[in-house]
mmCIF file of C-alpha atoms in Angstrom:
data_model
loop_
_atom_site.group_PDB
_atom_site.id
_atom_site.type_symbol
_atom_site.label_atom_id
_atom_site.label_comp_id
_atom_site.label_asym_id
_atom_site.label_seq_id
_atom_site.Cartn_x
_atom_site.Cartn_y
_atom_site.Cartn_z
ATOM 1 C CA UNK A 249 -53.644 3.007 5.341
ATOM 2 C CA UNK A 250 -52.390 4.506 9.078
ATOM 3 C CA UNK A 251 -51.890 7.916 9.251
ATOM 4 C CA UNK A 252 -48.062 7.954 9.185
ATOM 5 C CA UNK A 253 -48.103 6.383 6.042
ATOM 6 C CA UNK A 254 -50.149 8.759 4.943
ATOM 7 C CA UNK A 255 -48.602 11.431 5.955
ATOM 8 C CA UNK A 256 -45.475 10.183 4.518
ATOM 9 C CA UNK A 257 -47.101 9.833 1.112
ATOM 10 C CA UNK A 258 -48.246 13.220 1.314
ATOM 11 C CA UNK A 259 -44.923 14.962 1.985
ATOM 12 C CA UNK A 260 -43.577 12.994 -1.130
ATOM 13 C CA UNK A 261 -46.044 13.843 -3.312
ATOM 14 C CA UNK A 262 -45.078 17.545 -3.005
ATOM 15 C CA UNK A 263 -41.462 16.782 -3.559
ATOM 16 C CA UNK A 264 -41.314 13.674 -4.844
ATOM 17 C CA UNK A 265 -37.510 14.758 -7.007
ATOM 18 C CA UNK A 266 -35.794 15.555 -3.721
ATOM 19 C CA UNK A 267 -36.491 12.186 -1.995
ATOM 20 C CA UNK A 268 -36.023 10.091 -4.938
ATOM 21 C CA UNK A 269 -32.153 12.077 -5.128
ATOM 22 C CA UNK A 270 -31.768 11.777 -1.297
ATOM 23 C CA UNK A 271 -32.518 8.293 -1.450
ATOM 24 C CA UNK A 272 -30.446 7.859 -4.782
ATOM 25 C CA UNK A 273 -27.234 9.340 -3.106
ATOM 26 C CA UNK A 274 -27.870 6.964 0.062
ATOM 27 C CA UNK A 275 -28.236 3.749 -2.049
ATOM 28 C CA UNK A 276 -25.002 4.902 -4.319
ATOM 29 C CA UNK A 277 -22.764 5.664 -1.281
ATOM 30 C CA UNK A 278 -23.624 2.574 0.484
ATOM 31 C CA UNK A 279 -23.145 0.139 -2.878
ATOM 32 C CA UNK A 280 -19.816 1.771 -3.455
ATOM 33 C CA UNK A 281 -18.573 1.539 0.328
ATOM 34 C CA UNK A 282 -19.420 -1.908 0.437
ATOM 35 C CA UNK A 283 -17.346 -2.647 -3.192
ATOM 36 C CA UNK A 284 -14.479 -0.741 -1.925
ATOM 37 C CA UNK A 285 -14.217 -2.144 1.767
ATOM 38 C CA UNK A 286 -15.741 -5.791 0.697
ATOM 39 C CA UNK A 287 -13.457 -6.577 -2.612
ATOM 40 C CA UNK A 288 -11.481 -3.728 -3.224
ATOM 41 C CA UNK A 289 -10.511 -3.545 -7.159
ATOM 42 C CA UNK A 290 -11.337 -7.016 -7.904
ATOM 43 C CA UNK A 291 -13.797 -7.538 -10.783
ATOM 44 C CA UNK A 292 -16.425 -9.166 -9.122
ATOM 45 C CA UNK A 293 -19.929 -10.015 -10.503
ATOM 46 C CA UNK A 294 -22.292 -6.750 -9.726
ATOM 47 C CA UNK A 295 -25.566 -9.584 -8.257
ATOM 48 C CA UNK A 296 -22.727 -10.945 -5.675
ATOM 49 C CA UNK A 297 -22.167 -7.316 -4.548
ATOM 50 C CA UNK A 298 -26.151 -6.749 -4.354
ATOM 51 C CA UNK A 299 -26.971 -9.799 -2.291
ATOM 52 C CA UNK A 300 -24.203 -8.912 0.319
ATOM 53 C CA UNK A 301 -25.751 -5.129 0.263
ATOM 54 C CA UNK A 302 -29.584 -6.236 1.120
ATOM 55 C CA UNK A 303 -28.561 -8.376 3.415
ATOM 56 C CA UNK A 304 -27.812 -5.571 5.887
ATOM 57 C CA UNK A 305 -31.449 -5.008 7.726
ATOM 58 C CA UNK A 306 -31.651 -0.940 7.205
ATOM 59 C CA UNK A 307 -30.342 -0.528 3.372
ATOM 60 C CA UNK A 308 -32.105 1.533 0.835
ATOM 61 C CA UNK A 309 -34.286 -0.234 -1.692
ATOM 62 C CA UNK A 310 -33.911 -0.105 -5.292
ATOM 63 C CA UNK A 311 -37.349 1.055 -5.874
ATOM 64 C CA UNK A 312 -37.085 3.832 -4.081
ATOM 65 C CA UNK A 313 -33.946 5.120 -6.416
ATOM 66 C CA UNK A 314 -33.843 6.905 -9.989
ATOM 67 C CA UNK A 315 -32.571 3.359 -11.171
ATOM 68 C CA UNK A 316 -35.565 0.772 -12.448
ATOM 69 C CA UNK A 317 -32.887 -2.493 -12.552
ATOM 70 C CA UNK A 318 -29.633 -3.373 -11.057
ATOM 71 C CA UNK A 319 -28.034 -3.645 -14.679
ATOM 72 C CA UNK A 320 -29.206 0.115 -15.357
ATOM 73 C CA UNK A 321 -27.522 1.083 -12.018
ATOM 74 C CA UNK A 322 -24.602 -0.958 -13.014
ATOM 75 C CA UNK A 323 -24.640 1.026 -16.581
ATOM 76 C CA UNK A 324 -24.790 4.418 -14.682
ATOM 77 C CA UNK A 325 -21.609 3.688 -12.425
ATOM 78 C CA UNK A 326 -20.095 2.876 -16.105
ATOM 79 C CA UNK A 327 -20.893 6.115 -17.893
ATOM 80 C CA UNK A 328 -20.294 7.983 -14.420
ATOM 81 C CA UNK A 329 -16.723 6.544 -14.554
ATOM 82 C CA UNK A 330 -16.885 5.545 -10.862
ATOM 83 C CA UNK A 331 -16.417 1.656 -11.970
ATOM 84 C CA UNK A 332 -15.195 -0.486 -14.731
ATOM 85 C CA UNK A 333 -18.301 -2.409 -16.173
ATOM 86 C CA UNK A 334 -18.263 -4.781 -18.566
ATOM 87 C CA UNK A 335 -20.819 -7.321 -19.783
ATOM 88 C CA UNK A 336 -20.266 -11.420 -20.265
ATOM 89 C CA UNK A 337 -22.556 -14.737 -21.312
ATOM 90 C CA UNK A 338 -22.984 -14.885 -17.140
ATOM 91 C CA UNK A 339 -23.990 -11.091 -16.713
ATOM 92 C CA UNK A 340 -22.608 -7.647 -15.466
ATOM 93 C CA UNK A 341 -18.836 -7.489 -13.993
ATOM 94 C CA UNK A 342 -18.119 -4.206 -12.291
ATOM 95 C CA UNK A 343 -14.309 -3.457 -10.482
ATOM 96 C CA UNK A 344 -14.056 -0.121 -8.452
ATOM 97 C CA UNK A 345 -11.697 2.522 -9.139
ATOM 98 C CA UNK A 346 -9.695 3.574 -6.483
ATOM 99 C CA UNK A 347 -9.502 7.073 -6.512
ATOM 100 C CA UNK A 348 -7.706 7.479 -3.269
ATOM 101 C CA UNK A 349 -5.022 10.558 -3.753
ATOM 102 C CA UNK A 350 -2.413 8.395 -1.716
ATOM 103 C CA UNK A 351 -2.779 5.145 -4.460
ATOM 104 C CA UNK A 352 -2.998 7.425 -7.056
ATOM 105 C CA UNK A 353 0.692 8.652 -6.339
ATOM 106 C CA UNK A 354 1.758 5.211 -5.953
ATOM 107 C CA UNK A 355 0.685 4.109 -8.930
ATOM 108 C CA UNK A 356 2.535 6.968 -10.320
ATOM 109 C CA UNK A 357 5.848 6.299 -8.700
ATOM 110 C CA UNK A 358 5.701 2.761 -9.679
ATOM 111 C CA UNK A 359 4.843 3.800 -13.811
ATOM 112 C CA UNK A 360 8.144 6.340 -12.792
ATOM 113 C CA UNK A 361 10.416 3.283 -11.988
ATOM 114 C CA UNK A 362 9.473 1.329 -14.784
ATOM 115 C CA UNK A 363 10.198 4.007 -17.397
ATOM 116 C CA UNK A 364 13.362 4.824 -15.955
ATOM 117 C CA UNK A 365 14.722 1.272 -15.387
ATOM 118 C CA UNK A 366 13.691 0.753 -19.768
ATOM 119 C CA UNK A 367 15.458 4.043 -19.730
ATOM 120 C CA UNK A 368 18.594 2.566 -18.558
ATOM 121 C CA UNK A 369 18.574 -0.237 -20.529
ATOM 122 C CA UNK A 370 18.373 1.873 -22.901
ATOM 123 C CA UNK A 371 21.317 3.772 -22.444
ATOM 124 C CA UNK A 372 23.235 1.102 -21.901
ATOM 125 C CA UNK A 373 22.154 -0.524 -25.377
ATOM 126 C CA UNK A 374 23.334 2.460 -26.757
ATOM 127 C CA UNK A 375 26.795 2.679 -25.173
ATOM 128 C CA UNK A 376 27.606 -0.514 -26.137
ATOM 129 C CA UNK A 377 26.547 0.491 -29.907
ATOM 130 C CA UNK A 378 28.244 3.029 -29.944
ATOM 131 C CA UNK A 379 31.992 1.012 -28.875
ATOM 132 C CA UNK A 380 31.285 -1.319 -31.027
ATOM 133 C CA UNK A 381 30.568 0.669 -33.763
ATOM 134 C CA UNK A 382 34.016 3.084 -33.028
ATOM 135 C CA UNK A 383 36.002 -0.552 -33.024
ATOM 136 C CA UNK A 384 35.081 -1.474 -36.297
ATOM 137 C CA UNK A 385 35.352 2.125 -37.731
ATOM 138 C CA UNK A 386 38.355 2.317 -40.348
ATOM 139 C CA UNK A 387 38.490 -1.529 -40.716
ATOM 140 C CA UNK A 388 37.440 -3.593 -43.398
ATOM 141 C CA UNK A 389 35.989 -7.344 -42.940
ATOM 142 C CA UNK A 390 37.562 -9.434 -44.437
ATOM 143 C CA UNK A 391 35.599 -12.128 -46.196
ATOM 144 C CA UNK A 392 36.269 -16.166 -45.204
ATOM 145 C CA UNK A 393 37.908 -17.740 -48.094
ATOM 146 C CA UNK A 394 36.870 -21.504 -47.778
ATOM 147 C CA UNK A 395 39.227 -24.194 -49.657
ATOM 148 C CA UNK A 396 39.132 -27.535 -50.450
ATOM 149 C CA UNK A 397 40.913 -29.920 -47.988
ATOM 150 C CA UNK A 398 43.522 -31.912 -49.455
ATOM 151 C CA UNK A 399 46.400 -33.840 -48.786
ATOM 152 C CA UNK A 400 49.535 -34.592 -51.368
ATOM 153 C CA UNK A 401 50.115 -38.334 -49.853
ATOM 154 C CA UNK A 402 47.290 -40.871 -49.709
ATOM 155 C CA UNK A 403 49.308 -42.710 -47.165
ATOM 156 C CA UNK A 404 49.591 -39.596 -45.124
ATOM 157 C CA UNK A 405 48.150 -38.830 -41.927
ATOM 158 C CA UNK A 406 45.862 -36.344 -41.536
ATOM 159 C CA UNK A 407 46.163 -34.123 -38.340
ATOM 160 C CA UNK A 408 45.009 -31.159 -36.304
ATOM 161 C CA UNK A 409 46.741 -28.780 -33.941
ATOM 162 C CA UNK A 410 44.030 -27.590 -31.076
ATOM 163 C CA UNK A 411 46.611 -25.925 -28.867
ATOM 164 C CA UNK A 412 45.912 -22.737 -29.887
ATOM 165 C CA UNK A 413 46.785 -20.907 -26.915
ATOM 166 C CA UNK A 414 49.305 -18.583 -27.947
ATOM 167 C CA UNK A 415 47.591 -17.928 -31.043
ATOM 168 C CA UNK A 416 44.193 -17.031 -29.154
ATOM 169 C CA UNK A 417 46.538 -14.498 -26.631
ATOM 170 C CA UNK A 418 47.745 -12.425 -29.520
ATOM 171 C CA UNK A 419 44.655 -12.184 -31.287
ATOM 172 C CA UNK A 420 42.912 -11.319 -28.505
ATOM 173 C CA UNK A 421 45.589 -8.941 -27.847
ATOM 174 C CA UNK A 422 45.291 -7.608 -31.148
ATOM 175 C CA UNK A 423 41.795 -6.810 -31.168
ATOM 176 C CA UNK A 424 41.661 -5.453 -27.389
ATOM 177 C CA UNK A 425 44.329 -2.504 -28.750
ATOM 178 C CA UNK A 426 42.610 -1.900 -31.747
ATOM 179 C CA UNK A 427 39.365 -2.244 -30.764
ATOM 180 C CA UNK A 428 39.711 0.369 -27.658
ATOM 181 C CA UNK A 429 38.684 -0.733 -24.063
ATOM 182 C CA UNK A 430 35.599 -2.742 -23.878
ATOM 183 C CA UNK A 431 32.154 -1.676 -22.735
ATOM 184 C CA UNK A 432 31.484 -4.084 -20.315
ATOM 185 C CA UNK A 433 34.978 -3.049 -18.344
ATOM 186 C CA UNK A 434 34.070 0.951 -18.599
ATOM 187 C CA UNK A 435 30.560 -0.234 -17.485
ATOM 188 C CA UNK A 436 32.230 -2.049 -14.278
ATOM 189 C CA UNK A 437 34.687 1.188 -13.539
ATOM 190 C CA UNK A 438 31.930 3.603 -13.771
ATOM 191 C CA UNK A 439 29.869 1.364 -11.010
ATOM 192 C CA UNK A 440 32.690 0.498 -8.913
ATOM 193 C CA UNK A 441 33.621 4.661 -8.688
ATOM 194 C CA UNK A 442 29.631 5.172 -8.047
ATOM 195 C CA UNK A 443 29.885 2.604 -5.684
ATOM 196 C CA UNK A 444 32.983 4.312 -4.105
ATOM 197 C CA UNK A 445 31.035 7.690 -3.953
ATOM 198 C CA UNK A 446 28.171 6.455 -2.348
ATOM 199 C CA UNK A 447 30.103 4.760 0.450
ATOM 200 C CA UNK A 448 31.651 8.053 0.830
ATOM 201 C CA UNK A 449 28.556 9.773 1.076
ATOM 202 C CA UNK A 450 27.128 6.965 3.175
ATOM 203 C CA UNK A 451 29.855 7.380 5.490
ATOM 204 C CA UNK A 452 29.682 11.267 6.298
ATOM 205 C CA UNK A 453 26.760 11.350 8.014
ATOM 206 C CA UNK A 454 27.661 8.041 9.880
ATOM 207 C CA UNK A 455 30.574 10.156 11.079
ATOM 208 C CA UNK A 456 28.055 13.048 12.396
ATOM 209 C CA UNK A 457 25.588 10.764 14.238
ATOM 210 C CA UNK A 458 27.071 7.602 15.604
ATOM 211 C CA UNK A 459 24.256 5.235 16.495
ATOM 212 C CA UNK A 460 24.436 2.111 17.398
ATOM 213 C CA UNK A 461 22.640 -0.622 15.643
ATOM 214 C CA UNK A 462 19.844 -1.116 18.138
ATOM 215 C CA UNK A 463 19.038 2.272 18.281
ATOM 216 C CA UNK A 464 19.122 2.096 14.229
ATOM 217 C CA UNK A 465 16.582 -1.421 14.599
ATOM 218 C CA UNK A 466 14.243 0.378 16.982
ATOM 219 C CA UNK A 467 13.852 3.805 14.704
ATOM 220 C CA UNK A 468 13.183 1.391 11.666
ATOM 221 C CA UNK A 469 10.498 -0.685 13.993
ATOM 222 C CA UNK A 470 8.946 2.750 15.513
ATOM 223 C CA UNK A 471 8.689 4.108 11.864
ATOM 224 C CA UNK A 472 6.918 1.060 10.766
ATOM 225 C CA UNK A 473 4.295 1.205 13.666
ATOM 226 C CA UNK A 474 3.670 4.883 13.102
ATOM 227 C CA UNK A 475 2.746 4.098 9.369
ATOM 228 C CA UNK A 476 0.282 0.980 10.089
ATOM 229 C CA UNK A 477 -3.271 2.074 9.401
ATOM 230 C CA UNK A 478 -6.384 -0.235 9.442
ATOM 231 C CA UNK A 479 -9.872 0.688 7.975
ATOM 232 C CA UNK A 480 -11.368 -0.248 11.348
ATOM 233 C CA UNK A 481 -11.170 1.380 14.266
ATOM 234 C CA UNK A 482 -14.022 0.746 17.120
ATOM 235 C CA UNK A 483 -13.163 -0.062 20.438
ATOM 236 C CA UNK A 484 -15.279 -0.839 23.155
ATOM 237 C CA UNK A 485 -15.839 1.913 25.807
ATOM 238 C CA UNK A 486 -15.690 4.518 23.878
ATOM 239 C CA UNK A 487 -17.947 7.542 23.402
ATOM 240 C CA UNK A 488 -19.526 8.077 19.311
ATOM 241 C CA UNK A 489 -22.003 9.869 17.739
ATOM 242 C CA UNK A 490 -24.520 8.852 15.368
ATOM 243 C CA UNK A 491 -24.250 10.682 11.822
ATOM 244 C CA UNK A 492 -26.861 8.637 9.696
ATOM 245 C CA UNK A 493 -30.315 10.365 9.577
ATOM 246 C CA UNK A 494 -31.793 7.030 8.910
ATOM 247 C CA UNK A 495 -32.321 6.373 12.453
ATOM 248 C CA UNK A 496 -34.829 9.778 12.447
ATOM 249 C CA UNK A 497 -34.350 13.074 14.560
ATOM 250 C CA UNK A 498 -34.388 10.768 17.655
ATOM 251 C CA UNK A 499 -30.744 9.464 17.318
ATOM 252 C CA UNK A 500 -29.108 11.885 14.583
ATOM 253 C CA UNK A 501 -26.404 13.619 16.646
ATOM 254 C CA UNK A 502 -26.868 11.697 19.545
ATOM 255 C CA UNK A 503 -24.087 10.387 21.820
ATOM 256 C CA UNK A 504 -23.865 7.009 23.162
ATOM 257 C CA UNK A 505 -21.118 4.545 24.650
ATOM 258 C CA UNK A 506 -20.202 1.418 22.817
ATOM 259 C CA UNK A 507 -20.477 -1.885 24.649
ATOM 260 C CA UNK A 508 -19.884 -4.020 22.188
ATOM 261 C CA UNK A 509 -17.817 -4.719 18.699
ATOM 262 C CA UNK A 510 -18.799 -7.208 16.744
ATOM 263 C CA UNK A 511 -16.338 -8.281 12.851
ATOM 264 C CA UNK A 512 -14.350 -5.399 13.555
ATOM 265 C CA UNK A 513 -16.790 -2.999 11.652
ATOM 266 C CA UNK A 514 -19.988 -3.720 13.579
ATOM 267 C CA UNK A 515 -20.735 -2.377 16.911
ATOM 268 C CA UNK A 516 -23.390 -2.237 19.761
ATOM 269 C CA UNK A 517 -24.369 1.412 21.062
ATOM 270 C CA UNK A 518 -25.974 2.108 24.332
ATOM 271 C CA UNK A 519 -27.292 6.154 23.993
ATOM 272 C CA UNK A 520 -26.428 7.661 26.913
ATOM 273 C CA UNK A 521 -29.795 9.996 26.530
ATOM 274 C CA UNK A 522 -32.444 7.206 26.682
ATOM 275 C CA UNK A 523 -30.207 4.289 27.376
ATOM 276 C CA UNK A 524 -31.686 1.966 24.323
ATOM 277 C CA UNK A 525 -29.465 0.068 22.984
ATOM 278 C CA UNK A 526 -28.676 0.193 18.847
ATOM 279 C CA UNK A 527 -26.181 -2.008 16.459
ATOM 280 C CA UNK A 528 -24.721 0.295 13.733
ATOM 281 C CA UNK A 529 -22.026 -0.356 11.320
ATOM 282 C CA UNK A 530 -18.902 2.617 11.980
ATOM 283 C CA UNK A 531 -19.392 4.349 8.866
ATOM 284 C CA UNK A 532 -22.812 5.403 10.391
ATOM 285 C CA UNK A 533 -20.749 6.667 13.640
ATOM 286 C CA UNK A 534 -17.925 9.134 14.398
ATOM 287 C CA UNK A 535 -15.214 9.775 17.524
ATOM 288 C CA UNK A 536 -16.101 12.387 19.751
ATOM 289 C CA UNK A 537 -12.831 14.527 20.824
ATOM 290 C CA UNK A 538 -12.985 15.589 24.622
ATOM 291 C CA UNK A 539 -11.729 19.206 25.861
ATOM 292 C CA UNK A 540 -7.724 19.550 26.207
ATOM 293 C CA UNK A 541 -6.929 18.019 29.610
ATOM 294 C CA UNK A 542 -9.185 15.166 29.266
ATOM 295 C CA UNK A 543 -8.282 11.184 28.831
ATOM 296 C CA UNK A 544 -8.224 9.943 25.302
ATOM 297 C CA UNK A 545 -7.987 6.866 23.600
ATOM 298 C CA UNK A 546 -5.935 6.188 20.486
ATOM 299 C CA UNK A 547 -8.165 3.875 17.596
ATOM 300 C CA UNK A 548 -5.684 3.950 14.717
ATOM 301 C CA UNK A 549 -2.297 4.023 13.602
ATOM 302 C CA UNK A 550 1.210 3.308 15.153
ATOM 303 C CA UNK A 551 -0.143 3.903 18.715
ATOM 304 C CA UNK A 552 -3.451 1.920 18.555
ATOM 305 C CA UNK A 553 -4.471 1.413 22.249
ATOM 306 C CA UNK A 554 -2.882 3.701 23.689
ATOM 307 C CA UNK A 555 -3.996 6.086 26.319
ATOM 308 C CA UNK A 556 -3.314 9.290 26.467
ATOM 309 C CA UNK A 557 -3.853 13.580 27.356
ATOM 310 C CA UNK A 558 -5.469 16.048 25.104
ATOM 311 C CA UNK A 559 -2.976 19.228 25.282
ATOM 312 C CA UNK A 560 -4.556 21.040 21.893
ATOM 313 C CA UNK A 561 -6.821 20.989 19.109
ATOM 314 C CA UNK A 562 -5.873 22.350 15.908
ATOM 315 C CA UNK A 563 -8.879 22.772 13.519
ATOM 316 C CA UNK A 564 -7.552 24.272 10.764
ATOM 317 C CA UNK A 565 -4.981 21.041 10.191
ATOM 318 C CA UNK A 566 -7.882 18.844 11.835
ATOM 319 C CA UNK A 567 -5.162 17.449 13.387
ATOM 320 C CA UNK A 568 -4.586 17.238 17.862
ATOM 321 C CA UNK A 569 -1.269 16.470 19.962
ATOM 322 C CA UNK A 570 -1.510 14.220 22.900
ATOM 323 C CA UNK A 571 0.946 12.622 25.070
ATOM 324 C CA UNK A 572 0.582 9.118 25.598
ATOM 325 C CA UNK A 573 0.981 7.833 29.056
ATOM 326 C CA UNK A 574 0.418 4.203 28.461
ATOM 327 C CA UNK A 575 1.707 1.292 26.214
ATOM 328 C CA UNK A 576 -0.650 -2.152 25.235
ATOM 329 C CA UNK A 577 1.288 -4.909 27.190
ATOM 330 C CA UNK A 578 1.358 -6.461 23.171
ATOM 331 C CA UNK A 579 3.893 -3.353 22.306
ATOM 332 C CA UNK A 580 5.830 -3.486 25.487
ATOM 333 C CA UNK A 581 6.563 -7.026 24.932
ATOM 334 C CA UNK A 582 7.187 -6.667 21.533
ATOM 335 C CA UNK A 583 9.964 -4.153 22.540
ATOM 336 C CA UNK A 584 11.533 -6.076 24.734
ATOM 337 C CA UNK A 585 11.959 -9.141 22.518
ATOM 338 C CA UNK A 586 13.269 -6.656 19.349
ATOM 339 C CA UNK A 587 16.117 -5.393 22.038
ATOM 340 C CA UNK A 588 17.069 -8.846 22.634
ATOM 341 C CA UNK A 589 16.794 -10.434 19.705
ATOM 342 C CA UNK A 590 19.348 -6.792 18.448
ATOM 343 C CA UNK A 591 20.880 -7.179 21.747
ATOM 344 C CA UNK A 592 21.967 -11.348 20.534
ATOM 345 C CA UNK A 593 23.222 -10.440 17.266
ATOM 346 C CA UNK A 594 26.055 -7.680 19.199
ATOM 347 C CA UNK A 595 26.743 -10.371 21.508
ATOM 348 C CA UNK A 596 27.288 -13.187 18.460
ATOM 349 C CA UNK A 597 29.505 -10.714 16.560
ATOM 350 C CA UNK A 598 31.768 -9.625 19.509
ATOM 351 C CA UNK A 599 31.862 -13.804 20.061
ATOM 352 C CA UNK A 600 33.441 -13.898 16.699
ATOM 353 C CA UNK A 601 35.523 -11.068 17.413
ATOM 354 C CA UNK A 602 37.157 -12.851 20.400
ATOM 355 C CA UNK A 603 37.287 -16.246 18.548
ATOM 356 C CA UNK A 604 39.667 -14.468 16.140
ATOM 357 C CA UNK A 605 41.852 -11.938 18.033
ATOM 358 C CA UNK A 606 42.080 -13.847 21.110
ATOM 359 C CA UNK A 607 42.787 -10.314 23.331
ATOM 360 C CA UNK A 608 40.271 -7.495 22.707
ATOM 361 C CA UNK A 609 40.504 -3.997 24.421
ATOM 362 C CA UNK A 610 38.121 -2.329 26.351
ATOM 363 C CA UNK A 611 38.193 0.509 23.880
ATOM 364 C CA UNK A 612 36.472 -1.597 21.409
ATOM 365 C CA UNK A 613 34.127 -2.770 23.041
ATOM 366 C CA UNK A 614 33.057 0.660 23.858
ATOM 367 C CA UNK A 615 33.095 1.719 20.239
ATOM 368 C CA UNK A 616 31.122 -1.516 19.038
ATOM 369 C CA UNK A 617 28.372 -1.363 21.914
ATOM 370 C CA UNK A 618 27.842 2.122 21.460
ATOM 371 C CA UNK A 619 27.659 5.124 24.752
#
């Protein structure tokens, strides 16, 4: 009965479609963010997922949706198609779908692969068919005639010749020159002149770009680290804004510092406006990028940690270039022990190299090392 609440009830009543959708949408986005980050495309039983989502102290309730039950909201993300849904004696299972462009493609290439390695099997089915079938062309099989095994003396010993050796050579012989070369031998000369091509190819650019094989390990390494992504990425100290409107007028938009991270996903905000201090999850937050010239902080990706300068901003790629001035001590160790553990294996195989020629020139040590 206060007066906000009545207020409240009267600016619903007007419009009472538009918050039911707004809070609709909130409740949906929330559900399916927790499925995806929480069990991914497992099928998992939809009450599990519920309990885990109203635990969180500022979610949406159901009541205030278009959706009376959680088994009609589990229905609706059915017909929708944005989960698989299926009902069982114990109740409603549900299993996002990934819709993700980048596991889309994978799935793809991996459907690719299969089809051509049945392709290939395939067409070597065939080819093998198709010898056989050309050995046996203008020959006729003869039938087995079978006899009865006799003997003209009673007293007589009955015996059996197994050395068939030179019997076996000249049929095989035989057949080998009528029946034409066999499949599995022009199956082994076609790969060993592939595999003669491909060393040639393999060799060319080799010939361009000598590297030696730590430089080779730490590309491979580097590459790896620039490709690892996480779904987290607060770190304390830095600067966000709030971009849920749950919190009201006061905070939407507002910047504050974070002091604390709690699971990775949870963190503690002190607004830098009023100084209060607020826990919010990081979808409800966002980076804030500083002008060109100013320090920033890298939160994801090969260089996590890392330090850096803004030079430019490009908003049409939403995408910035930085130089990074600083590496984690956890990197610059991890350097040094992959350039000694490549620098070992040179050392072992020149060892060897000595153990076996005794005298070993200067020149080849050069070439092996690298410039």
């Amino acid at each position: 009965m206060s007066e906000s609440h009545q207020r409240q009830l009267l600016l619903a009543s007007e419009n009472p479609q538009q918050f039911m959708d707004y809070f609709s949408e909130e409740f949906r986005n929330d559900f399916l963010e927790l499925l995806r980050r929480r069990f991914g495309t497992k099928r998992v039983h939809n009450n599990i997922v519920y309990n885990e989502y109203i635990s969180h102290r500022e979610h949406i309730h159901m009541n205030a949706t278009q959706w009376e039950t959680l088994t009609d909201f589990t229905k609706w993300l059915g017909r929708e198609g944005l989960c698989k849904v299926d009902e069982t004696p114990k109740g409603w299972y549900i299993q996002y779908i990934d819709r993700d462009p980048e596991t889309i493609r994978r799935q793809l290439e991996l459907e690719k692969k299969k089809k051509q390695d049945l392709d290939d099997e395939e067409k070597t089915a065939k080819f093998i068919e198709e010898q056989v079938r050309r050995g046996l062309e203008g020959k006729e099989q003869e039938a087995p005639v079978f006899t009865e095994l006799s003997r003209e003396n009673d007293e007589e010993k009955v015996t059996f010749n197994l050395n068939k050796g030179a019997c076996s050579s000249t049929a095989t012989s035989s057949k080998s020159s009528s029946l034409g070369p066999s499949a599995l031998k022009v199956i082994e000369t076609a790969a060993s002149v592939k595999r003669k091509e491909s060393s040639r190819s393999s060799a060319q650019p080799k010939e361009k770009k000598k590297k030696s094989a730590l430089d080779e390990i730490m590309e491979i390494e580097e590459e790896k680290k620039r490709a690892a992504r996480t779904d987290y990425w607060l770190q304390p100290e830095i600067i966000v804004k709030i971009i849920t409107k749950k919190l009201g007028e006061k905070y939407h938009k507002k910047k504050g510092i974070v002091k604390e991270v709690i699971d990775k996903y949870t963190a503690v905000v002190k607004m830098i406006d009023s100084g209060d201090k607020l826990k919010l999850d990081q979808t409800h937050l966002e980076t804030v990028i500083p002008a060109p010239g100013k320090r920033i902080l890298v939160l994801n990706g090969g260089y996590r940690g890392n330090e850096g300068t803004l030079e430019s901003i490009n908003e049409k790629t939403f995408s910035a270039t930085i130089v990074i001035e600083t590496f984690s001590k956890c990197e610059y160790l991890g350097g040094i022990i992959d350039a000694l553990e490549s620098l070992m294996e040179v050392l072992n195989s020149l060892q060897k190299i000595v153990r076996n020629c005794q005298i070993l020139c200067t020149c080849c040590i050069k070439e092996l090392i690298g410039p």
